[in-house]
mmCIF file of C-alpha atoms in Angstrom:
data_model
loop_
_atom_site.group_PDB
_atom_site.id
_atom_site.type_symbol
_atom_site.label_atom_id
_atom_site.label_comp_id
_atom_site.label_asym_id
_atom_site.label_seq_id
_atom_site.Cartn_x
_atom_site.Cartn_y
_atom_site.Cartn_z
ATOM 1 C CA UNK A 3 -0.005 0.078 0.047
ATOM 2 C CA UNK A 4 1.147 3.490 -0.736
ATOM 3 C CA UNK A 5 0.906 4.621 2.933
ATOM 4 C CA UNK A 6 3.417 1.931 3.889
ATOM 5 C CA UNK A 7 5.584 1.898 0.859
ATOM 6 C CA UNK A 8 5.485 5.233 -0.923
ATOM 7 C CA UNK A 9 6.164 5.171 -4.702
ATOM 8 C CA UNK A 10 8.136 7.702 -6.560
ATOM 9 C CA UNK A 11 8.420 8.129 -10.295
ATOM 10 C CA UNK A 12 11.807 7.429 -11.929
ATOM 11 C CA UNK A 13 12.484 11.182 -12.186
ATOM 12 C CA UNK A 14 11.593 11.662 -8.609
ATOM 13 C CA UNK A 15 13.911 8.874 -7.497
ATOM 14 C CA UNK A 16 16.627 10.460 -9.549
ATOM 15 C CA UNK A 17 16.121 13.782 -7.939
ATOM 16 C CA UNK A 18 15.964 12.221 -4.388
ATOM 17 C CA UNK A 19 19.296 10.359 -5.145
ATOM 18 C CA UNK A 20 20.924 13.650 -6.144
ATOM 19 C CA UNK A 21 19.639 15.290 -3.023
ATOM 20 C CA UNK A 22 21.189 12.546 -0.935
ATOM 21 C CA UNK A 23 24.434 12.858 -2.780
ATOM 22 C CA UNK A 24 24.463 16.602 -2.268
ATOM 23 C CA UNK A 25 23.618 16.327 1.399
ATOM 24 C CA UNK A 26 26.384 13.802 1.827
ATOM 25 C CA UNK A 27 28.900 15.982 0.107
ATOM 26 C CA UNK A 28 27.770 18.968 2.254
ATOM 27 C CA UNK A 29 28.321 16.964 5.503
ATOM 28 C CA UNK A 30 31.748 15.755 4.412
ATOM 29 C CA UNK A 31 32.783 19.299 3.504
ATOM 30 C CA UNK A 32 31.746 20.374 7.046
ATOM 31 C CA UNK A 33 33.521 17.583 8.529
ATOM 32 C CA UNK A 34 36.261 15.916 6.435
ATOM 33 C CA UNK A 35 37.742 13.591 9.086
ATOM 34 C CA UNK A 36 38.118 10.009 7.883
ATOM 35 C CA UNK A 37 35.190 7.810 8.712
ATOM 36 C CA UNK A 38 34.665 4.003 8.549
ATOM 37 C CA UNK A 39 32.798 2.401 5.535
ATOM 38 C CA UNK A 40 30.174 1.307 8.058
ATOM 39 C CA UNK A 41 29.562 4.948 9.388
ATOM 40 C CA UNK A 42 29.458 6.232 5.766
ATOM 41 C CA UNK A 43 26.708 3.704 4.743
ATOM 42 C CA UNK A 44 24.746 4.411 8.048
ATOM 43 C CA UNK A 45 24.983 8.226 7.533
ATOM 44 C CA UNK A 46 23.911 7.877 3.869
ATOM 45 C CA UNK A 47 20.985 5.653 4.850
ATOM 46 C CA UNK A 48 19.924 8.183 7.472
ATOM 47 C CA UNK A 49 20.086 10.964 4.917
ATOM 48 C CA UNK A 50 18.050 8.980 2.418
ATOM 49 C CA UNK A 51 15.357 8.286 5.120
ATOM 50 C CA UNK A 52 15.136 11.979 5.999
ATOM 51 C CA UNK A 53 14.897 12.958 2.339
ATOM 52 C CA UNK A 54 12.246 10.289 1.443
ATOM 53 C CA UNK A 55 10.128 11.038 4.519
ATOM 54 C CA UNK A 56 10.025 14.669 3.583
ATOM 55 C CA UNK A 57 9.371 13.885 -0.139
ATOM 56 C CA UNK A 58 6.573 11.619 0.910
ATOM 57 C CA UNK A 59 4.872 14.618 2.554
ATOM 58 C CA UNK A 60 5.008 16.368 -0.802
ATOM 59 C CA UNK A 61 8.263 18.393 -0.587
ATOM 60 C CA UNK A 62 10.179 17.942 -3.849
ATOM 61 C CA UNK A 63 12.389 21.108 -3.825
ATOM 62 C CA UNK A 64 15.863 19.779 -3.828
ATOM 63 C CA UNK A 65 17.353 22.638 -1.710
ATOM 64 C CA UNK A 66 14.734 22.382 0.894
ATOM 65 C CA UNK A 67 15.067 18.541 0.974
ATOM 66 C CA UNK A 68 18.865 18.778 1.292
ATOM 67 C CA UNK A 69 18.580 21.440 4.080
ATOM 68 C CA UNK A 70 16.149 19.213 5.987
ATOM 69 C CA UNK A 71 18.455 16.175 5.723
ATOM 70 C CA UNK A 72 21.608 17.984 6.682
ATOM 71 C CA UNK A 73 19.998 19.944 9.493
ATOM 72 C CA UNK A 74 18.782 16.697 11.008
ATOM 73 C CA UNK A 75 22.099 15.080 10.890
ATOM 74 C CA UNK A 76 24.081 18.068 12.279
ATOM 75 C CA UNK A 77 21.600 18.465 15.169
ATOM 76 C CA UNK A 78 22.101 14.664 15.834
ATOM 77 C CA UNK A 79 25.997 15.068 15.691
ATOM 78 C CA UNK A 80 25.938 18.037 18.085
ATOM 79 C CA UNK A 81 23.683 16.266 20.540
ATOM 80 C CA UNK A 82 25.823 13.174 20.616
ATOM 81 C CA UNK A 83 29.144 15.232 20.711
ATOM 82 C CA UNK A 84 28.085 17.010 23.927
#
């Protein structure tokens, strides 16, 4: 069912993938320290989850999606760094 497994068109999926890639690049630029492959995969999965959850609500502006994803990850990082 759509409410459990949202469906996106191929062009929307491409847009969402680009947003995740851009969000990842922004995070790495802000903190270029080496990370493990496992941490990279987990972080990218979390970014994708945040992007898709917001897109499911109807937001498809790439910049707003990226800001939402990055903001959530930087809040999480600051909270756990304290």
